[in-house]
PDB file of C-alpha atoms in Angstrom:
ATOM      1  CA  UNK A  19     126.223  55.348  58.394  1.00  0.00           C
ATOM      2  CA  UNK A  20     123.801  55.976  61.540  1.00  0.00           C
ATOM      3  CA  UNK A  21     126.486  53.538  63.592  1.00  0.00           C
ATOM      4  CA  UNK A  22     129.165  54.880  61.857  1.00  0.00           C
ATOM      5  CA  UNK A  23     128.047  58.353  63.193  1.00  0.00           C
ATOM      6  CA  UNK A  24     126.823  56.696  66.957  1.00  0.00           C
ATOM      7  CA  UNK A  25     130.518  56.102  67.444  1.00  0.00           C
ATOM      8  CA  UNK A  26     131.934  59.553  66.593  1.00  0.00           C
ATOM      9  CA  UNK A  27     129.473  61.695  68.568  1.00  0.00           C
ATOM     10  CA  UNK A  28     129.590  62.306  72.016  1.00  0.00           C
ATOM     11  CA  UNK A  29     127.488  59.735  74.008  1.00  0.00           C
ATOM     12  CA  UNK A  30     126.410  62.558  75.866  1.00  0.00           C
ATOM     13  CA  UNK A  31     124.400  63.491  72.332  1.00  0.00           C
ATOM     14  CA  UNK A  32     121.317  62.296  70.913  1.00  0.00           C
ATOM     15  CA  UNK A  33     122.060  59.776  67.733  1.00  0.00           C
ATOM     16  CA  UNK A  34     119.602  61.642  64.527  1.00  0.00           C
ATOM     17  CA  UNK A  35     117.062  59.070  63.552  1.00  0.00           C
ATOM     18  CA  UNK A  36     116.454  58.416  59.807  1.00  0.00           C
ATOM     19  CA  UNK A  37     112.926  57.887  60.250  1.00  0.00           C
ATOM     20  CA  UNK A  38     109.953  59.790  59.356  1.00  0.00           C
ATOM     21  CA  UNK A  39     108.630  61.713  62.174  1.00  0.00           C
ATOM     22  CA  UNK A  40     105.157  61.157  63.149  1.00  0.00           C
ATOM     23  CA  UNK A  41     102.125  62.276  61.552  1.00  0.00           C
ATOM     24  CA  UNK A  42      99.503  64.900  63.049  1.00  0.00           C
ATOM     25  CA  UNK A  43      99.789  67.875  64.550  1.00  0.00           C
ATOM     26  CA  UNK A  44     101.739  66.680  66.731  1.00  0.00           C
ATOM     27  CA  UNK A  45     104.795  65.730  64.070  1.00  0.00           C
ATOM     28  CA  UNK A  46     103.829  69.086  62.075  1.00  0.00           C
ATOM     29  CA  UNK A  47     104.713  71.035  65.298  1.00  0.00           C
ATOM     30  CA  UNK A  48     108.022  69.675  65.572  1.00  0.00           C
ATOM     31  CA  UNK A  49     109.228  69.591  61.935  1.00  0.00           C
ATOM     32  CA  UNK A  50     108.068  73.657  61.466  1.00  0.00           C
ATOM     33  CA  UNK A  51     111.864  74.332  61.285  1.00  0.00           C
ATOM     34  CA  UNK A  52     113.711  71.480  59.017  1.00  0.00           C
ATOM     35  CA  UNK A  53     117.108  72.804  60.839  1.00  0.00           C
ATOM     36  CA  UNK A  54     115.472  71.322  64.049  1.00  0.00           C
ATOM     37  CA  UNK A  55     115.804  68.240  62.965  1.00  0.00           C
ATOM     38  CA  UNK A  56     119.809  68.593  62.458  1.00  0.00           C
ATOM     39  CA  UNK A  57     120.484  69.877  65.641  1.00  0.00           C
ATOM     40  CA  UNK A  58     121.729  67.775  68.458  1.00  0.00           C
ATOM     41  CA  UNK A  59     120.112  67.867  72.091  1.00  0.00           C
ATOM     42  CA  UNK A  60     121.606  66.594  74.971  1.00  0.00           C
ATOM     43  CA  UNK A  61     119.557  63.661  76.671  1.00  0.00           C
ATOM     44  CA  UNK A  62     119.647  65.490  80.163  1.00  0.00           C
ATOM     45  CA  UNK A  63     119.063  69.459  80.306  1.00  0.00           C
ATOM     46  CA  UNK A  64     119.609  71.272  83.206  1.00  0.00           C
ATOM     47  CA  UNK A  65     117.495  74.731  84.096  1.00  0.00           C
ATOM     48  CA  UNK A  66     119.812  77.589  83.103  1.00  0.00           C
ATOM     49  CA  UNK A  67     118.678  79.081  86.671  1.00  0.00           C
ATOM     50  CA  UNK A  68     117.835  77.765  90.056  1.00  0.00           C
ATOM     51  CA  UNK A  69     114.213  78.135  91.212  1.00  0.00           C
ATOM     52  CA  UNK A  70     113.338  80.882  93.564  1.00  0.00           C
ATOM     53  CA  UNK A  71     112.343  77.835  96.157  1.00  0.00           C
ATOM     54  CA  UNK A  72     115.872  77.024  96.069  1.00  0.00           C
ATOM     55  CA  UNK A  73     117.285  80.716  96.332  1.00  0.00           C
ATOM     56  CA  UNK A  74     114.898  81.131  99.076  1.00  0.00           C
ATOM     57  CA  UNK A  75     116.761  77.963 101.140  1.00  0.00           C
ATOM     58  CA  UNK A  76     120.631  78.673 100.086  1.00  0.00           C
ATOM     59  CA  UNK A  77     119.537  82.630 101.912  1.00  0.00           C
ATOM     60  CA  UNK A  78     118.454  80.831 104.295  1.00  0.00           C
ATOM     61  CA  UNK A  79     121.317  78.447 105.077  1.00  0.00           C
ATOM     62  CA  UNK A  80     123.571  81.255 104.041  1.00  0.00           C
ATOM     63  CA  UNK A  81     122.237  83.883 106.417  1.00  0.00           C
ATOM     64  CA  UNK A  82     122.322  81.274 109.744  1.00  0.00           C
ATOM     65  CA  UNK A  83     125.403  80.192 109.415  1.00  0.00           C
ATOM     66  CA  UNK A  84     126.867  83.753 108.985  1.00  0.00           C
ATOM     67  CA  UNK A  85     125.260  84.779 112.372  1.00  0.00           C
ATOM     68  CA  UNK A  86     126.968  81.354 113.563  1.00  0.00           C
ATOM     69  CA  UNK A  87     130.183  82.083 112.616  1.00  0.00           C
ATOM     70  CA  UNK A  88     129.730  86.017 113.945  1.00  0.00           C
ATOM     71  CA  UNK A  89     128.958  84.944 117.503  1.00  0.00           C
ATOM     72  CA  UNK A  90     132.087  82.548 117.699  1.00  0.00           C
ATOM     73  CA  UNK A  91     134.370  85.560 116.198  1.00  0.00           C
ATOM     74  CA  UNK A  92     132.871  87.793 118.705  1.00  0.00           C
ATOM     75  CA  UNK A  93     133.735  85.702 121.734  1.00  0.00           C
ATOM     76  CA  UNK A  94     137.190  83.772 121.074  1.00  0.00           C
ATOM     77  CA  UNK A  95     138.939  86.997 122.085  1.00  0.00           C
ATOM     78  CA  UNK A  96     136.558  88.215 125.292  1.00  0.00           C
ATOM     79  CA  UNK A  97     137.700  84.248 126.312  1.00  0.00           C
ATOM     80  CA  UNK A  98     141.682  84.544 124.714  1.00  0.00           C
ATOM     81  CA  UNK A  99     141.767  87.470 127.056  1.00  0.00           C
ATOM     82  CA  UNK A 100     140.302  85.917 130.271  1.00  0.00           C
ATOM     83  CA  UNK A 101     142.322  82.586 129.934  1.00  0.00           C
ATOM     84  CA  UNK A 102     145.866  83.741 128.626  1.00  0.00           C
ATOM     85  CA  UNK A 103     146.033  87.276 130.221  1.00  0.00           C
ATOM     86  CA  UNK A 104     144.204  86.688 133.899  1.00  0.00           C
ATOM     87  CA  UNK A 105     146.116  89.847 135.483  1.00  0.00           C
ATOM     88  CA  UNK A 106     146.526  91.636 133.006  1.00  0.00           C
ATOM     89  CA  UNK A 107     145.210  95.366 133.366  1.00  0.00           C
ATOM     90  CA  UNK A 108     143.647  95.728 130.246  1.00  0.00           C
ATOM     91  CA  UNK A 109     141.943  92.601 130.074  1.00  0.00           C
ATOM     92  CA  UNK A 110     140.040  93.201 133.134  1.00  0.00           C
ATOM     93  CA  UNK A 111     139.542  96.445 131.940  1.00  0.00           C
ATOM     94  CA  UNK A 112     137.728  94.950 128.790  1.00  0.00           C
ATOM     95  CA  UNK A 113     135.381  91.918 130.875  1.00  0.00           C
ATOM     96  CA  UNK A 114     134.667  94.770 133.686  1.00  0.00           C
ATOM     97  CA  UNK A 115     132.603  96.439 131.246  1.00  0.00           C
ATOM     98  CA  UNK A 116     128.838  94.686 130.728  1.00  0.00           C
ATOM     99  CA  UNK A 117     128.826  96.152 127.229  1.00  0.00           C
ATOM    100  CA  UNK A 118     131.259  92.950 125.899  1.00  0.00           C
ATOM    101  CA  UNK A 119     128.126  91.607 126.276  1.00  0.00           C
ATOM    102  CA  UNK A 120     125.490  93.827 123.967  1.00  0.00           C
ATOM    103  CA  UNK A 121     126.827  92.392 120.069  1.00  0.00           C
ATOM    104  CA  UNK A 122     126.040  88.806 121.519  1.00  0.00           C
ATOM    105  CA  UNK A 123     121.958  90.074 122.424  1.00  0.00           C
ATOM    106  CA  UNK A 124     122.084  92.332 119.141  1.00  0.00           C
ATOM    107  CA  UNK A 125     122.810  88.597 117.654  1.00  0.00           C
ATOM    108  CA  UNK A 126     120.291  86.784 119.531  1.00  0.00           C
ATOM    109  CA  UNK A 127     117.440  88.718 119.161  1.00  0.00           C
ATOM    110  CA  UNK A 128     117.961  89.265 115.309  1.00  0.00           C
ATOM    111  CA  UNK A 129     118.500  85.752 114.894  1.00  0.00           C
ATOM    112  CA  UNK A 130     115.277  85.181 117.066  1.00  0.00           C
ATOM    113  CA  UNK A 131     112.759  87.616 114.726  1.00  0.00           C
ATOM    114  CA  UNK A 132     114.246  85.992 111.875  1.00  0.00           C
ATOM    115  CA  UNK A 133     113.605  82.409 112.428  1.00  0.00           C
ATOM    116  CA  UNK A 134     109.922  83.011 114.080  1.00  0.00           C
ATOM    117  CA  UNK A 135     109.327  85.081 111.014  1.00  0.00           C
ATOM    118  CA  UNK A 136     109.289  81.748 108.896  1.00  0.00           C
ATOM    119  CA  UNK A 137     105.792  80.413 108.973  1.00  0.00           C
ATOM    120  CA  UNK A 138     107.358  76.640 109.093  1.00  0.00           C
ATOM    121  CA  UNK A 139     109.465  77.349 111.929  1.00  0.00           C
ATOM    122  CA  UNK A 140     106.451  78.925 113.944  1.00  0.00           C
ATOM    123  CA  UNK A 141     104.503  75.929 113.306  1.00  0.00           C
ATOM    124  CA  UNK A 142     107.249  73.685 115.075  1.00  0.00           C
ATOM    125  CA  UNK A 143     107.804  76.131 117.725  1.00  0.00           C
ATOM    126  CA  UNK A 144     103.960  75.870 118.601  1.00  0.00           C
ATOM    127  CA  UNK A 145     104.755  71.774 119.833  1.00  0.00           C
ATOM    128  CA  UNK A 146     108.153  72.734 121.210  1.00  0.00           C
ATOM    129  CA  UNK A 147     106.956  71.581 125.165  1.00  0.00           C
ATOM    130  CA  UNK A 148     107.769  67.643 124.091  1.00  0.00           C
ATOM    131  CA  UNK A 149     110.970  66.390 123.318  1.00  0.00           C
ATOM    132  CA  UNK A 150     109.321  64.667 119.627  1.00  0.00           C
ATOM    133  CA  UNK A 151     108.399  68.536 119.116  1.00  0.00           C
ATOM    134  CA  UNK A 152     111.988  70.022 120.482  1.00  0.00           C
ATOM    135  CA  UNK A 153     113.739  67.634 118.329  1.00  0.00           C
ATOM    136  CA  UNK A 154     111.626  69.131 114.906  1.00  0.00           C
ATOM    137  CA  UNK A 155     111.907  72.642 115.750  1.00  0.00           C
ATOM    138  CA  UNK A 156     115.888  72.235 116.063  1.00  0.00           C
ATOM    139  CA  UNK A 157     115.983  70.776 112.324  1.00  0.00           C
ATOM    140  CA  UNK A 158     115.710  73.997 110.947  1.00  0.00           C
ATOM    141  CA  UNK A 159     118.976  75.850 110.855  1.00  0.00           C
ATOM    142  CA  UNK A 160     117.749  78.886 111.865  1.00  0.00           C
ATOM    143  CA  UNK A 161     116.350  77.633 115.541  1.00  0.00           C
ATOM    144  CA  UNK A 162     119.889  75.852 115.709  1.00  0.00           C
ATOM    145  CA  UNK A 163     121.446  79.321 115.153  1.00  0.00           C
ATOM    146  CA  UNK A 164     119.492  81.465 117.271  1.00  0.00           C
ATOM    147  CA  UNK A 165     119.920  78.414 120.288  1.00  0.00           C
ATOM    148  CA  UNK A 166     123.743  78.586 119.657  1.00  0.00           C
ATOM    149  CA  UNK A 167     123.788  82.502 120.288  1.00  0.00           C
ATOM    150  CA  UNK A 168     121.590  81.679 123.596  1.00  0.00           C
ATOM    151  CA  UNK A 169     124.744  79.489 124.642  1.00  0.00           C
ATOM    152  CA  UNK A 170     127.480  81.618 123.842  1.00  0.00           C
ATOM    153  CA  UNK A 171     126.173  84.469 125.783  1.00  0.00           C
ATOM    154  CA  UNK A 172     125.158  82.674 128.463  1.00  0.00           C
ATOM    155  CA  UNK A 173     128.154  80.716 129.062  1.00  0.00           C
ATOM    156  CA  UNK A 174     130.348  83.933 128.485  1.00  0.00           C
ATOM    157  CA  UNK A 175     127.829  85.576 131.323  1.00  0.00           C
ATOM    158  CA  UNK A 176     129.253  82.436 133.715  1.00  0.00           C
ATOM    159  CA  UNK A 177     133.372  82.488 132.407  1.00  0.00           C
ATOM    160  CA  UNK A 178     133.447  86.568 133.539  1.00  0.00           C
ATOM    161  CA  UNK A 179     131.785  85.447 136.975  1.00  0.00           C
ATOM    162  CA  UNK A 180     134.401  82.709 137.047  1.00  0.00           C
ATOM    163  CA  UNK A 181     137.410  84.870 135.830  1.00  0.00           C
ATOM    164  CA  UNK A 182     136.722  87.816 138.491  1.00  0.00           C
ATOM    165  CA  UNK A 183     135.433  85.383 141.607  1.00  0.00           C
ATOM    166  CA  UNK A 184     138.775  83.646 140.768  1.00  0.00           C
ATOM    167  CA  UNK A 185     140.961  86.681 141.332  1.00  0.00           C
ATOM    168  CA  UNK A 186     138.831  87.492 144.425  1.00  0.00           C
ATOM    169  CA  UNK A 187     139.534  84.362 145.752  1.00  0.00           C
ATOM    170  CA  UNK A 188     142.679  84.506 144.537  1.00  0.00           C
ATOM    171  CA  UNK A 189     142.487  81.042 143.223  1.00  0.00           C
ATOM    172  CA  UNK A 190     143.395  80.453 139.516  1.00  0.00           C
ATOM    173  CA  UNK A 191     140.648  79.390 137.312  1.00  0.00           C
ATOM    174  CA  UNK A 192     142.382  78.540 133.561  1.00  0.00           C
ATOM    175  CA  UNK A 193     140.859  75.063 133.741  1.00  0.00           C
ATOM    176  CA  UNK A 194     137.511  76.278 134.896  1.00  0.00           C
ATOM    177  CA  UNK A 195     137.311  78.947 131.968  1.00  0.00           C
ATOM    178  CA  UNK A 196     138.325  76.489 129.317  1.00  0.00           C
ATOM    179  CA  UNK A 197     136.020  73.928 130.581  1.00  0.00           C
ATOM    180  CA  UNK A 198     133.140  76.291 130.859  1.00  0.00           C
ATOM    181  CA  UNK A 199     133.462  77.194 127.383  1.00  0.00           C
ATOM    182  CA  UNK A 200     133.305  73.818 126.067  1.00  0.00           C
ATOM    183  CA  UNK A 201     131.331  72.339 128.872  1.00  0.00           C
ATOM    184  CA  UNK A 202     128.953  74.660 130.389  1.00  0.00           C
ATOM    185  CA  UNK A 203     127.930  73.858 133.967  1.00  0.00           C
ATOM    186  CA  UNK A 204     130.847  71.306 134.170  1.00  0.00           C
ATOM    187  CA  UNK A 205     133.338  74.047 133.832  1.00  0.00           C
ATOM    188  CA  UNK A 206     131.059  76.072 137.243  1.00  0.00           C
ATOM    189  CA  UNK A 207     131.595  72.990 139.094  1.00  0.00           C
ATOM    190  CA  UNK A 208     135.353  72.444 138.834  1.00  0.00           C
ATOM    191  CA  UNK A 209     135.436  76.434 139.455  1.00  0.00           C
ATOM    192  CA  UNK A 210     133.349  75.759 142.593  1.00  0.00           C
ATOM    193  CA  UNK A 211     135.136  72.928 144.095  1.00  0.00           C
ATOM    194  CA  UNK A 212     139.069  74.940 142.826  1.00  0.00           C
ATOM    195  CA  UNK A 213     137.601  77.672 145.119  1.00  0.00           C
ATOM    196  CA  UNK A 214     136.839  75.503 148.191  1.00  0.00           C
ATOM    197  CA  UNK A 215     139.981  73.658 148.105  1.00  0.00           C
ATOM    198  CA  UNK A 216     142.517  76.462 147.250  1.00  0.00           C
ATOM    199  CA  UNK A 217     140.884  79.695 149.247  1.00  0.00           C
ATOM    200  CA  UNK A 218     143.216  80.286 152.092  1.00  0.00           C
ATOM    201  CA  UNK A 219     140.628  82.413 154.206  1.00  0.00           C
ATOM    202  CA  UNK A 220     137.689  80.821 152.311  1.00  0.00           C
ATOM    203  CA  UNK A 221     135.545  81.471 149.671  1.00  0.00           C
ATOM    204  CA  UNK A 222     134.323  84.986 149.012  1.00  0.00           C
ATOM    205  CA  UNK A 223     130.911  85.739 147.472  1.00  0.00           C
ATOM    206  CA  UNK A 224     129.669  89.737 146.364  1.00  0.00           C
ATOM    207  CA  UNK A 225     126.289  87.441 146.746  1.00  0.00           C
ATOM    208  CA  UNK A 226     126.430  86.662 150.378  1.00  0.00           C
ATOM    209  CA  UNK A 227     129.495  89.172 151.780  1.00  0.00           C
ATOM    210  CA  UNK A 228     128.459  91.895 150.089  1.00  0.00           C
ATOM    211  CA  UNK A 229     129.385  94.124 147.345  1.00  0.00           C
ATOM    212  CA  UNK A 230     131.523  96.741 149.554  1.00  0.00           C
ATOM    213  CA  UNK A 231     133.735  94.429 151.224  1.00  0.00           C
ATOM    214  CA  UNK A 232     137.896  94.671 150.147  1.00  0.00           C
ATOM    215  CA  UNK A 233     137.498  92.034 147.843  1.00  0.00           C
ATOM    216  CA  UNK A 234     133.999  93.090 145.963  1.00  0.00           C
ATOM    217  CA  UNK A 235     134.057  93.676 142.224  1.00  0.00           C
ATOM    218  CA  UNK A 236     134.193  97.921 142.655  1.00  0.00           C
ATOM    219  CA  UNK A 237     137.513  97.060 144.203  1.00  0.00           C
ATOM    220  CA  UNK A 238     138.841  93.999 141.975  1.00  0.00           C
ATOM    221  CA  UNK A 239     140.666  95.911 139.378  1.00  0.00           C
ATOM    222  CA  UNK A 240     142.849  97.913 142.264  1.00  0.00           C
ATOM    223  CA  UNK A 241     143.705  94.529 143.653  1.00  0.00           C
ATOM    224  CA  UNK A 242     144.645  93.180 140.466  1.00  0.00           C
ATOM    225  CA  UNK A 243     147.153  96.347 140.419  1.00  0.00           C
ATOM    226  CA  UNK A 244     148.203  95.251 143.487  1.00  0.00           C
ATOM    227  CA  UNK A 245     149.399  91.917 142.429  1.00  0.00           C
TER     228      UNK A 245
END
């Protein structure tokens, strides 16, 4: 019968066992209830809810990559704008205006306090001056996070100086913005030689003309109107 039965219960199920159960305590404890005896277990149990160790770490993951994916919403249209609409009135309205750039430190510095707030992530910050210690400190998701929102601000800081020294120069700079914002400082150098090779009366700087000659940014957007 006890094969008979092995075959018609799931294997998943624990076959009953037609022998005594032990003696002591120990066997007294665990035949209290005779029902007990009847009732199937499954050989592997899983907890009916996760520890608070592992809430703690899916916040965690959950909470840096939402501040990930906020930063790249935030900038794909500030960079739509300056590579598909370069004279257009409105988008230079929009990248004239330093405030594009206050929901990207908003991000940054949130995402900052709440990494360094984690006492394992301070501890790897404190050996962060080698690149052994670097490469710990940018395990954590967090750090990874708060480095990405360094990035995209800062390489959004360098496509606006790129988009409006462009139009000064009257030199066009789609290559350079879309290299910039995969490539960083490669994208500055393409913009930097473009400027040399294509500036008919050569390049213009606000740095070292000035910021009230013709072509400075106070007087970019009435240029652009001009074109």
């Amino acid at each position: 019968m006890v094969a008979f039965a092995a075959l018609l219960l799931p294997h998943e199920v624990e076959v009953l066992s037609i022998r005594p159960p032990p003696a002591g305590p120990v066997g007294l404890r665990h035949t209290s209830n005779p029902l007990r005896l009847l009732t199937p277990r499954p050989f592997h149990q899983k907890p009916r809810h996760p520890t608070r160790a592992g809430d703690d770490v899916r916040v965690r993951m959950v909470g840096a990559e939402s501040l990930f994916v906020a930063n790249n919403l935030a900038a794909v249209p500030l960079w739509s704008l300056m590579i598909l609409f370069p004279k257009s009135r409105k988008a230079q309205s929009v990248m004239s205006s330093m405030a594009i750039f206050l929901p990207f430190i908003a991000l940054y510095v949130f995402n900052l306090i709440t990494s360094f707030t984690k006492p394992e992530i301070s501890v790897a910050a404190s050996s962060f001056s080698s690149l052994s210690g670097l490469a710990a400190l940018f395990s954590h998701q967090a750090v990874v996070s708060s480095s990405w929102s360094h990035h995209i601000c800062f390489d959004l800081f360098v496509g606006r100086w790129i988009f409006f020294d462009a139009l000064r120069n009257r030199v066009p700079a789609t290559l350079s913005l879309i290299a910039t914002m995969l490539f960083g400082p490669i994208g500055l150098l393409l913009h930097l030689i473009t400027r040399i090779l294509l500036s008919k009366e050569g390049p213009k700087d606000a740095l070292t003309d000035g910021v009230t000659d013709s072509l400075s940014d106070e007087n970019l957007l009435r240029m652009v109107d001009d074109n």
